Tab-separated table of C-alpha atoms in Angstrom:
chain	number	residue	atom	x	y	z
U	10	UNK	CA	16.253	-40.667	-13.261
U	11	UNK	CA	13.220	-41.259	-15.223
U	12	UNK	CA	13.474	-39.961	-18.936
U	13	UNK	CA	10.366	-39.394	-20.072
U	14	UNK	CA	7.741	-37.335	-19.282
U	15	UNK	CA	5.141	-39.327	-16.612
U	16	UNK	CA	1.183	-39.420	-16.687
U	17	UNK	CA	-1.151	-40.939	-14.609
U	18	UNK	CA	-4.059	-39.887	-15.374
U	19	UNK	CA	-6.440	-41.654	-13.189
U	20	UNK	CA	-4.262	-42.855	-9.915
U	21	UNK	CA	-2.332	-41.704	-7.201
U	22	UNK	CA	1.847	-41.359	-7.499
U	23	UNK	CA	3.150	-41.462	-3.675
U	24	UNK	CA	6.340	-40.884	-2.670
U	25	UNK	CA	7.308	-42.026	0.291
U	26	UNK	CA	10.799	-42.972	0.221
U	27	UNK	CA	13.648	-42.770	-2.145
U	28	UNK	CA	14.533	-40.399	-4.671
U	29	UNK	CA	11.937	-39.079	-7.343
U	30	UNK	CA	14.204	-37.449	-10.213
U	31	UNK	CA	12.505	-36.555	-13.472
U	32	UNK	CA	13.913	-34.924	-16.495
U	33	UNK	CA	10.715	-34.712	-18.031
U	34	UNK	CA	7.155	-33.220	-16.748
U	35	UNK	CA	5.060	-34.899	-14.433
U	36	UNK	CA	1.332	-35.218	-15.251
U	37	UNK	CA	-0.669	-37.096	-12.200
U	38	UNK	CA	-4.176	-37.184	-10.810
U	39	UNK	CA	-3.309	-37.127	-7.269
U	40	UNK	CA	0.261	-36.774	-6.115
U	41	UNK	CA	1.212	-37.905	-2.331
U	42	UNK	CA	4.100	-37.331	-0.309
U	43	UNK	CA	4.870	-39.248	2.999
U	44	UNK	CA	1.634	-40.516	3.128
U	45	UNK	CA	2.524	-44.332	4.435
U	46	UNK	CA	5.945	-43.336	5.883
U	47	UNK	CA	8.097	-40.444	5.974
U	48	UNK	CA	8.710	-38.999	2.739
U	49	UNK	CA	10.270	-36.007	0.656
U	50	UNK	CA	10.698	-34.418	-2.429
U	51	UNK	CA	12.745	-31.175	-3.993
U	52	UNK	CA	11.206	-30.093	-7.144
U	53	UNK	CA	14.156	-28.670	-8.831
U	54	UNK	CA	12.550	-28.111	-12.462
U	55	UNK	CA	10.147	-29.669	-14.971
U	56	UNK	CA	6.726	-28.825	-14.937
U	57	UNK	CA	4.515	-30.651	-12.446
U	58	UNK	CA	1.004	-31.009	-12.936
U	59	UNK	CA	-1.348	-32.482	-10.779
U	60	UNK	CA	-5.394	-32.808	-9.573
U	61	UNK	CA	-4.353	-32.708	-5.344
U	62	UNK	CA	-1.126	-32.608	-3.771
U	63	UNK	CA	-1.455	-34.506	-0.326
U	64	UNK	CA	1.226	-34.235	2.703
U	65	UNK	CA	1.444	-36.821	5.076
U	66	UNK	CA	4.469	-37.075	7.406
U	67	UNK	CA	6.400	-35.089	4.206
U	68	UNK	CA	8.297	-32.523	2.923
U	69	UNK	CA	7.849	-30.714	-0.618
U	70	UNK	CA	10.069	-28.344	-1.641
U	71	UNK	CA	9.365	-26.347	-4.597
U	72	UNK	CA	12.560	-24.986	-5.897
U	73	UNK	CA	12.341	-24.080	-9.602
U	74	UNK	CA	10.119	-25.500	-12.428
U	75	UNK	CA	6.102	-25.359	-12.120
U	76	UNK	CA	4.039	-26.565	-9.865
U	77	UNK	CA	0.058	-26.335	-11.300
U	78	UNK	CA	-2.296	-27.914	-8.815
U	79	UNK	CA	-5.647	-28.213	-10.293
U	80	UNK	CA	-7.102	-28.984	-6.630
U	81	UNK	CA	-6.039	-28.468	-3.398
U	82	UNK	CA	-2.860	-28.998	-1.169
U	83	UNK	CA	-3.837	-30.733	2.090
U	84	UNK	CA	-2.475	-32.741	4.559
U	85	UNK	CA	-3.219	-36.068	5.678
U	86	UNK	CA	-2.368	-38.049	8.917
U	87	UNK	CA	1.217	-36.829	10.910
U	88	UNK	CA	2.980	-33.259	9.629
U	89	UNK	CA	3.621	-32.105	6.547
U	90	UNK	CA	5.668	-29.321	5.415
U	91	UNK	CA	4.934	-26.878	1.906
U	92	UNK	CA	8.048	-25.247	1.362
U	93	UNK	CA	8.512	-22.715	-1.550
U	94	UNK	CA	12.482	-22.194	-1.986
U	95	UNK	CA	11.850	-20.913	-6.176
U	96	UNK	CA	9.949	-21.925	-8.892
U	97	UNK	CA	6.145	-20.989	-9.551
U	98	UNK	CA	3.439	-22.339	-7.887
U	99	UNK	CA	-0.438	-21.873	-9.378
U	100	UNK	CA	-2.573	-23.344	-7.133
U	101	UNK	CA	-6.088	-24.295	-8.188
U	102	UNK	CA	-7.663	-24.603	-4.816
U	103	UNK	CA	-7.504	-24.107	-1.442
U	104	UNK	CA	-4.060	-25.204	0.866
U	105	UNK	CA	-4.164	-26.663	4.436
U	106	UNK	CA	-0.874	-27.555	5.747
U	107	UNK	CA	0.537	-27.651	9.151
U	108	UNK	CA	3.813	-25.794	7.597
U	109	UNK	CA	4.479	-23.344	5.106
U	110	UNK	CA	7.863	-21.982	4.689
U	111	UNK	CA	8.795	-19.473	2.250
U	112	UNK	CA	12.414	-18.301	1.308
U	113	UNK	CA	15.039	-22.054	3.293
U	114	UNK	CA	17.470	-21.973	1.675
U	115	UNK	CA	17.297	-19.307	-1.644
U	116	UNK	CA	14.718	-16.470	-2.878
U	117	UNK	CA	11.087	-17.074	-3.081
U	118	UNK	CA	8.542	-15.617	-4.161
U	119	UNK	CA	4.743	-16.131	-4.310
U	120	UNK	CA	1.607	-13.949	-4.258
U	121	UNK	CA	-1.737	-15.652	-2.951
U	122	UNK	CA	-4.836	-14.290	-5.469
U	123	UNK	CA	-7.241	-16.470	-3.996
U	124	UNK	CA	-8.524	-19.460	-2.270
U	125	UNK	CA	-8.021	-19.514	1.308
U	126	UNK	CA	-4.290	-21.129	2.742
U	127	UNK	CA	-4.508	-22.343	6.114
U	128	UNK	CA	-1.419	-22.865	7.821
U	129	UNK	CA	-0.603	-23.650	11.317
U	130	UNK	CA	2.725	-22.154	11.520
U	131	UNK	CA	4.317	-19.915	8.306
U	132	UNK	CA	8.073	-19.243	8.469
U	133	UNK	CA	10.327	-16.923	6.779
U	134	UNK	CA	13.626	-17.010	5.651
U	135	UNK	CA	14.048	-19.976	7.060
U	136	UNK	CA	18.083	-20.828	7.008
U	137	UNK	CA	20.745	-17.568	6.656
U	138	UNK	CA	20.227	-18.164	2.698
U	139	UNK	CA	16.817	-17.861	2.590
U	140	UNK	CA	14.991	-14.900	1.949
U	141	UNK	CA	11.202	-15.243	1.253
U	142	UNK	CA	8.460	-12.735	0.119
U	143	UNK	CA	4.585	-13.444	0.321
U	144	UNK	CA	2.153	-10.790	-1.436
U	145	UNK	CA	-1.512	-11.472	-0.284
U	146	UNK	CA	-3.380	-9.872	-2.839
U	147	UNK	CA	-6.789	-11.965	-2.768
U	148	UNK	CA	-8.510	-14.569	-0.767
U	149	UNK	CA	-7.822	-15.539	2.739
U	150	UNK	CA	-4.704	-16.184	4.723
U	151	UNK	CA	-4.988	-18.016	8.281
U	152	UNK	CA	-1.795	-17.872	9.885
U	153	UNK	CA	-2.774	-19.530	12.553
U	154	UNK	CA	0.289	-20.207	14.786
U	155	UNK	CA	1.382	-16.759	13.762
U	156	UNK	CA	4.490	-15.749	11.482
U	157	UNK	CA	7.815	-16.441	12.309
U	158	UNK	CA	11.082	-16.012	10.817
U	159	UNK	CA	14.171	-17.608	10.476
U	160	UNK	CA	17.932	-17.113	10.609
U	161	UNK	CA	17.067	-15.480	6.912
U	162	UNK	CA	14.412	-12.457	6.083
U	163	UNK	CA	11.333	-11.983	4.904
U	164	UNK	CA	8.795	-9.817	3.474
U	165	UNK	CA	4.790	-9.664	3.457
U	166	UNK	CA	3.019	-7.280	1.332
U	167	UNK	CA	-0.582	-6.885	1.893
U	168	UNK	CA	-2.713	-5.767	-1.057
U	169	UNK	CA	-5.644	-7.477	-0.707
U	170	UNK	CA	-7.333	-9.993	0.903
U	171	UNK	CA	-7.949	-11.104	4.411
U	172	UNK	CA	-5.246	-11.713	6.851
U	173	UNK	CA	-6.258	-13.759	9.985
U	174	UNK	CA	-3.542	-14.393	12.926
U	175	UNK	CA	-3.697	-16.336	15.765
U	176	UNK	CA	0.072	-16.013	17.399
U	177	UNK	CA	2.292	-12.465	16.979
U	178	UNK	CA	4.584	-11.807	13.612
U	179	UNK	CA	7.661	-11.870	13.335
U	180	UNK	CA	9.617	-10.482	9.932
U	181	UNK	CA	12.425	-8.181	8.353
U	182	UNK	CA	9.617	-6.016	6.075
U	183	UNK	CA	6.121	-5.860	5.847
U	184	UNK	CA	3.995	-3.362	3.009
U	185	UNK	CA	0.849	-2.484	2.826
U	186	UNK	CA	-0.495	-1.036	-0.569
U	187	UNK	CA	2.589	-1.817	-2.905
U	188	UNK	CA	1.440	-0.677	-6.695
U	189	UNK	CA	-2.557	-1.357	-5.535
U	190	UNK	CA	-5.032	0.069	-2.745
U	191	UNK	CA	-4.929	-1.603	0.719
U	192	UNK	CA	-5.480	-1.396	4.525
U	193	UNK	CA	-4.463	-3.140	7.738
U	194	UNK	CA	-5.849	-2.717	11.145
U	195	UNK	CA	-3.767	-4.008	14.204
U	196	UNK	CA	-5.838	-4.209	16.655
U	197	UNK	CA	-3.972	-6.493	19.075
U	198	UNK	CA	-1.078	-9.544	18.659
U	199	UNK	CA	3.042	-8.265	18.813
U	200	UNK	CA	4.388	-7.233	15.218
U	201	UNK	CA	8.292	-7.215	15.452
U	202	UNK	CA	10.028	-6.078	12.263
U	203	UNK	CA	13.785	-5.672	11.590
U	204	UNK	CA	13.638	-3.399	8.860
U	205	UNK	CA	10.443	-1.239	7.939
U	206	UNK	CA	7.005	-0.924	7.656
U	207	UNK	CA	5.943	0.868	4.486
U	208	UNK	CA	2.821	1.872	4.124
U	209	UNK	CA	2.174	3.297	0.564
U	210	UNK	CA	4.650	2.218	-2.191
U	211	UNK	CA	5.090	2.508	-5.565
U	212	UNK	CA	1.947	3.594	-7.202
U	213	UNK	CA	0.290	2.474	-4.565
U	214	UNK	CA	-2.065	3.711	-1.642
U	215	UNK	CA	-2.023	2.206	2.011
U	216	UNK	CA	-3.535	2.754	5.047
U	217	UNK	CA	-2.355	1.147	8.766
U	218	UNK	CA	-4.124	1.227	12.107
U	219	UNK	CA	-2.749	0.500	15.052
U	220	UNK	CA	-5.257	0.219	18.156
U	221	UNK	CA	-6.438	-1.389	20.715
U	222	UNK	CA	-3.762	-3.729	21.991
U	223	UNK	CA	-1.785	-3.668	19.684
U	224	UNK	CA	2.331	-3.507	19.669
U	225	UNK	CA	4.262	-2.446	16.943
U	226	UNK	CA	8.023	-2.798	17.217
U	227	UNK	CA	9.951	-1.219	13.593
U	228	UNK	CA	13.518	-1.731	14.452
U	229	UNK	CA	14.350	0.743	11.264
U	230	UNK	CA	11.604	3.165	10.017
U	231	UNK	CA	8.098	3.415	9.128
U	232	UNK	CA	8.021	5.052	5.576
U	233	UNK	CA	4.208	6.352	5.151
U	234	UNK	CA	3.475	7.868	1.682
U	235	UNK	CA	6.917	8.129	0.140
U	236	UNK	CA	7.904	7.642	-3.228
U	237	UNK	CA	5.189	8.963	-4.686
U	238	UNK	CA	2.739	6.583	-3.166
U	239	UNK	CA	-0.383	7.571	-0.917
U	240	UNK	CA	0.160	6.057	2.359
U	241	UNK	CA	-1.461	6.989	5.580
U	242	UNK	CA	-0.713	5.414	9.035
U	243	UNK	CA	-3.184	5.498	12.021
U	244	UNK	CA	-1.458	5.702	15.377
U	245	UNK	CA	-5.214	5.210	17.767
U	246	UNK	CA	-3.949	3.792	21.031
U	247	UNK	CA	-1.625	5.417	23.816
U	248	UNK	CA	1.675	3.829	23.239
U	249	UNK	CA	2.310	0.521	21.748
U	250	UNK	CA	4.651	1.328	19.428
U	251	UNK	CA	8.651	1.714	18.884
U	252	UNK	CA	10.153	2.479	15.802
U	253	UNK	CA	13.739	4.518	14.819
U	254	UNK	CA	11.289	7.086	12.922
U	255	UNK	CA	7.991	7.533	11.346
U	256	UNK	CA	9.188	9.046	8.092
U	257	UNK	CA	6.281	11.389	6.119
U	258	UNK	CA	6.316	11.746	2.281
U	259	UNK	CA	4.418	14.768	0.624
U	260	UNK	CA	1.460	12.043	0.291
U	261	UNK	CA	1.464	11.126	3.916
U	262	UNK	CA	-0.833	11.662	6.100
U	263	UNK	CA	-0.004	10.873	10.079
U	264	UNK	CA	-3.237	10.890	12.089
U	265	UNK	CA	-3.310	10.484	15.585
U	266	UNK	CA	-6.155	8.819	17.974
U	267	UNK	CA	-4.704	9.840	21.748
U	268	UNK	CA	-3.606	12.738	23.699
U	269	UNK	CA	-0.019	13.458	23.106
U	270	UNK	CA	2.895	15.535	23.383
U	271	UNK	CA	3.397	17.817	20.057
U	272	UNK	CA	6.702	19.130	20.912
U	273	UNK	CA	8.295	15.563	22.029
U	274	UNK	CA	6.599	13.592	18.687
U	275	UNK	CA	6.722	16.588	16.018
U	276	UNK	CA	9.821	19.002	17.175
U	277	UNK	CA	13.089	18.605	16.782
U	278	UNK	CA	14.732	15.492	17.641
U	279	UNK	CA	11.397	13.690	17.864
U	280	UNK	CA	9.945	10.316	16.108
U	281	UNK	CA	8.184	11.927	12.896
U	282	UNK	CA	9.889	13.300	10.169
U	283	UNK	CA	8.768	15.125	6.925
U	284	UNK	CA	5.790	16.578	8.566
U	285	UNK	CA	6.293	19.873	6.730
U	286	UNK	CA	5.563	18.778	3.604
U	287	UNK	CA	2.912	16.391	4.533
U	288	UNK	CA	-0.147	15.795	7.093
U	289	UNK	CA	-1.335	16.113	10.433
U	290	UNK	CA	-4.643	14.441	11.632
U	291	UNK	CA	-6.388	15.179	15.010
U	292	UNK	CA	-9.083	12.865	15.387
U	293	UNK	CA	-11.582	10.509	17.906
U	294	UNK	CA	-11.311	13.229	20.331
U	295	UNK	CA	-7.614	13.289	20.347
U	296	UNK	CA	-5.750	16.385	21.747
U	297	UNK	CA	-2.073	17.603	21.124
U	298	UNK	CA	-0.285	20.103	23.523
U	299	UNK	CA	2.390	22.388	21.552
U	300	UNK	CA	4.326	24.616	24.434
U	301	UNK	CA	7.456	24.754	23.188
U	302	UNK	CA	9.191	24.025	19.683
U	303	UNK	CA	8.523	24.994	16.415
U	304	UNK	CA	6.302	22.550	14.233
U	305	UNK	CA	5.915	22.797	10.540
U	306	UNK	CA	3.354	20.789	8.851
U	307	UNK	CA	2.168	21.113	4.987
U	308	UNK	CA	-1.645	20.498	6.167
U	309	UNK	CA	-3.039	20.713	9.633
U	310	UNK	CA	-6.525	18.618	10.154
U	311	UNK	CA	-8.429	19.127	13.067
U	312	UNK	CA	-11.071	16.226	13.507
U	313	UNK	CA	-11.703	14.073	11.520
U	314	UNK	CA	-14.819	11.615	9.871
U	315	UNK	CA	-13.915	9.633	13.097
U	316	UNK	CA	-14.285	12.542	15.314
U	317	UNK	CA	-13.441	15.439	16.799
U	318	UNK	CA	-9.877	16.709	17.484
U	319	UNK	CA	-8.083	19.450	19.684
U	320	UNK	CA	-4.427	21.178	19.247
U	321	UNK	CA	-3.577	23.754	22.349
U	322	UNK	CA	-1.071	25.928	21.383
U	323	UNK	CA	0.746	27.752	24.280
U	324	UNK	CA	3.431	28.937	25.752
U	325	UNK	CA	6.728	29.500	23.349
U	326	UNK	CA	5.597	26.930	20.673
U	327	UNK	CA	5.446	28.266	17.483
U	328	UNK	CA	2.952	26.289	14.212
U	329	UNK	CA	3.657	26.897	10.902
U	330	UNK	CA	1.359	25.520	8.554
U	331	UNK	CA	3.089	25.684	5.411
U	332	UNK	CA	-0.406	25.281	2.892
U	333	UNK	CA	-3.943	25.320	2.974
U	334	UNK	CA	-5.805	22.971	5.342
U	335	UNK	CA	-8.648	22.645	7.565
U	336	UNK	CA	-8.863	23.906	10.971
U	337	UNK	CA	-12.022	22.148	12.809
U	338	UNK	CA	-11.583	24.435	16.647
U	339	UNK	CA	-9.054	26.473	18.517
U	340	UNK	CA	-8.414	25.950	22.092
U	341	UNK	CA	-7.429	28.962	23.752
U	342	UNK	CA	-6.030	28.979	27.644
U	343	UNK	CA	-7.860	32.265	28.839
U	344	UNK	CA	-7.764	33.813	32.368
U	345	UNK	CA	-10.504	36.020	33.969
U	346	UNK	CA	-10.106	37.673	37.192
U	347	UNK	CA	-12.957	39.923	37.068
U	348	UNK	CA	-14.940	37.538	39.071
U	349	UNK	CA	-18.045	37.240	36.205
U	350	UNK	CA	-18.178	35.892	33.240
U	351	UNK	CA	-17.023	38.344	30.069
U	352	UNK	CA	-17.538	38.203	26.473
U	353	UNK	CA	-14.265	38.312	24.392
U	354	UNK	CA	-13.927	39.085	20.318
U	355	UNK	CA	-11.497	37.126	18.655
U	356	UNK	CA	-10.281	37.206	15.179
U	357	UNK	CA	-7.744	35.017	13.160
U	358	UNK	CA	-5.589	36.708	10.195
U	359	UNK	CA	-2.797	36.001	7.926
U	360	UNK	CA	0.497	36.884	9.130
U	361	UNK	CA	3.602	37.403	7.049
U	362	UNK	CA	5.697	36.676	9.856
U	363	UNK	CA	6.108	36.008	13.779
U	364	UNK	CA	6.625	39.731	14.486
U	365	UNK	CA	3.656	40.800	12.324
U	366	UNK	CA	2.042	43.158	14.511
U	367	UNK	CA	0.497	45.294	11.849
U	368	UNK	CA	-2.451	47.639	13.297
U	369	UNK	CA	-4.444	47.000	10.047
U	370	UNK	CA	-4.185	43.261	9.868
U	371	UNK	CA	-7.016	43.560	6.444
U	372	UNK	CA	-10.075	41.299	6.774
U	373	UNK	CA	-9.914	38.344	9.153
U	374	UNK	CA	-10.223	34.734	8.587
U	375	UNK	CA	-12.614	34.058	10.852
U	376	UNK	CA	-14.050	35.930	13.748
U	377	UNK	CA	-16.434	34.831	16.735
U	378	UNK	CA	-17.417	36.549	20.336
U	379	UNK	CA	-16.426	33.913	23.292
U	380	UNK	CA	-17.402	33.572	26.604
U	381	UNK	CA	-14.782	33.393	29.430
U	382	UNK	CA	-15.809	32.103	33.120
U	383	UNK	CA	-14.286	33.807	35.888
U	384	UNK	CA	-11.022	32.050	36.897
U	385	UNK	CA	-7.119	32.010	36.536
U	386	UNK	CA	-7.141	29.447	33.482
U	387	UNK	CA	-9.972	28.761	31.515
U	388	UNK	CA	-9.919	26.581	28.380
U	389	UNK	CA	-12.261	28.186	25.680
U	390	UNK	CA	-13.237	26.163	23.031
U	391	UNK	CA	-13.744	28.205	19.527
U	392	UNK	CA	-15.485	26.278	16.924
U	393	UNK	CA	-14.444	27.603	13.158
U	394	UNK	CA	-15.392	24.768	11.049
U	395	UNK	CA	-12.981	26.735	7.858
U	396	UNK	CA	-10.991	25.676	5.048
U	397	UNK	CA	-8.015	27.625	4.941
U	398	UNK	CA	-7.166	29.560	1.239
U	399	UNK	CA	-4.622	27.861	-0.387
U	400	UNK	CA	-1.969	30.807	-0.972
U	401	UNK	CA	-1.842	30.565	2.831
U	402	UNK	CA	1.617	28.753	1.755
U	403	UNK	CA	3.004	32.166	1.060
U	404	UNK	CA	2.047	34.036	4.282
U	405	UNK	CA	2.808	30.260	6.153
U	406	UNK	CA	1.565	31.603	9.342
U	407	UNK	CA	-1.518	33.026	11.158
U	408	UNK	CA	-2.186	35.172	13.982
U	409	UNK	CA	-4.738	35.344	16.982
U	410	UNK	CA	-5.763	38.987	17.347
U	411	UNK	CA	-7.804	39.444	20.665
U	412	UNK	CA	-8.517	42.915	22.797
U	413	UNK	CA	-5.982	44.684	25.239
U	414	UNK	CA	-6.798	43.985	28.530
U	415	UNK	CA	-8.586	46.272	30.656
């Protein structure tokens, strides 16, 4: 062991053999490890301060104390390994590495403000002990094997910054937005999580896309706005994703980019959750069919600033929007069998209830004259372009008035 505190102010300390054990702080210019032959070091305490950290064919592993590098972290000639297992690490500079581990053998934590880290492989939780988390807050993070994890867990929050990937992910949790204002778009690569995604936590407000070809696999749930947070989650491309339930806070928005089945996703026994007290999004020409079940939502949203939407109600299904909202069109399934087209007046009032069949319904929401082509089944688009009152949460439901046939 070496006593006293070490400085070198102007030369190079390379370790690349042996044991390094200081009980003092360390204080070099540039600070090596396996740089002539294989080499190692555990950083256990102290403070460690340095102009460049260099890995050659060598491990560091950062387990309690400081580690302030002024410059960068890079690697030389063969493979070196960065491993954070504890401790505090304040990079000045930019880190290249062909591994970065987070979480072997204990806890670790470290969020990335800045600089860009570029990494060929980055590994979780790397032994059953480990148990790493990685906040990206700032700068730019090339993950450029992908990220893996281990026989531990792991966690990535993204609230900030740039996340590149060149390989598929692989982790217990993953956040977007956690106490700050951030956004993800998968747009291809395999995301396999354990646990959940969140999108939205604490104070925070998060958005995630999934399109493209993207795959999402949540073995647990994906929370989206709970907690109080804002979160909103962006399903826009048929399929691609599993999950044991997309779970909707009263600040969560679900908005959907492809056709699909209301009464399957939104009834009972299907993937979302919570939908009555939160939001529905139709959008980029999207179109839900609701024959069946009974679907609650808080807030309804028809189209969207990415497009147009369409929800075909028919059949038994029953909608309840539970507050004010939005409602973009109507589709209405419409048969004519005079043989001509025929003009048909429509209106859309409050209702108290699904028996409401009051002759005097009072002044209508909206009204419009359609057109209906001759034919069994028609599909007649009505355009209303209305925001819906907000003490529509007391009545909950609408009706559809049209005439009596003829």
């Amino acid at each position: 062991p070496i006593h006293s505190p070490i400085t070198i102010s102007a030369g190079t300390l390379n370790l690349d053999g042996g044991t390094f054990v200081p009980s003092g702080s360390v204080n070099v210019d540039q600070l090596g490890v396996g740089i002539l032959s294989a080499g190692s070091h555990t950083q256990t305490g102290q403070t460690y301060t340095v102009g460049a950290l260099t890995l050659g064919s060598g491990t560091y592993t950062l387990s309690g104390g400081t580690l302030s590098v002024g410059g960068a972290v890079a690697n030389a000639s063969g493979t070196g390994t960065f491993a954070l297992d504890g401790g505090t690490f304040i990079p000045g500079g930019n880190v290249s590495v062909d591994h970065l581990h987070v979480g072997v053998d204990a806890s670790a934590n470290h969020t990335q403000t800045g600089g860009t880290y570029d990494v060929a492989t980055m590994l979780f939780g790397v032994r059953s002990g480990g148990n790493g988390a990685y906040r990206l807050a700032g700068g730019v993070l090339n993950a450029n094997g992908g990220i893996a994890l281990g026989a531990g867990s792991g966690t990535l929050v993204l609230n900030g910054g740039t996340l590149n990937l060149g390989g598929n992910v692989a982790l217990t949790h993953l956040v977007v937005g956690e106490n700050a204002s951030a956004a993800y778009t998968q747009s291809s690569r395999v995301f396999s999580l354990s646990g959940d995604l969140t999108v939205g936590s604490g104070s925070g407000n998060g958005t995630y896309r999934l399109c493209k070809t993207g795959q999402l696999q949540v073995g647990q749930k994906i929370a989206v706005g709970t907690g109080g947070a804002t979160g909103r989650f962006e399903w826009y491309r048929t399929g691609g994703l599993t999950a044991g339930e997309i779970a909707l806070g009263a600040t969560g928005t679900l908005a959907m980019g492809h056709d699909f089945d209301a009464d399957a996703l939104l009834g009972a026994g299907g993937l979302v959750s919570g939908l009555d007290a939160a939001t529905l999004e139709i959008t980029r020409g999207a179109a839900a069919d609701h024959d069946d079940d009974v679907i609650r939502a808080r807030v309804l949203r028809i189209g969207g600033n990415e497009g147009a939407g369409t929800y075909r109600l028919t059949g038994a299904g029953q909608l309840e929007i539970t507050s004010g909202g939005r409602i973009d069109s109507i589709e209405l399934c419409l048969a004519n069998e005079s043989g001509v087209p025929q003009t048909l007046e429509v209106e859309l009032h409050r209702a108290d209830h699904i028996w409401d069949y009051r002759a005097e319904p009072g002044a209508p929401l909206a009204k419009a004259t359609l057109i209906v082509s001759a034919g069994e089944a028609n599909w007649v688009s009505w355009t209303l372009g209305i925001d819906l009152p907000a003490d529509l949460v007391d009545a909950g439901l609408m009706s559809l008035l049209l005439p009596a046939p003829s």
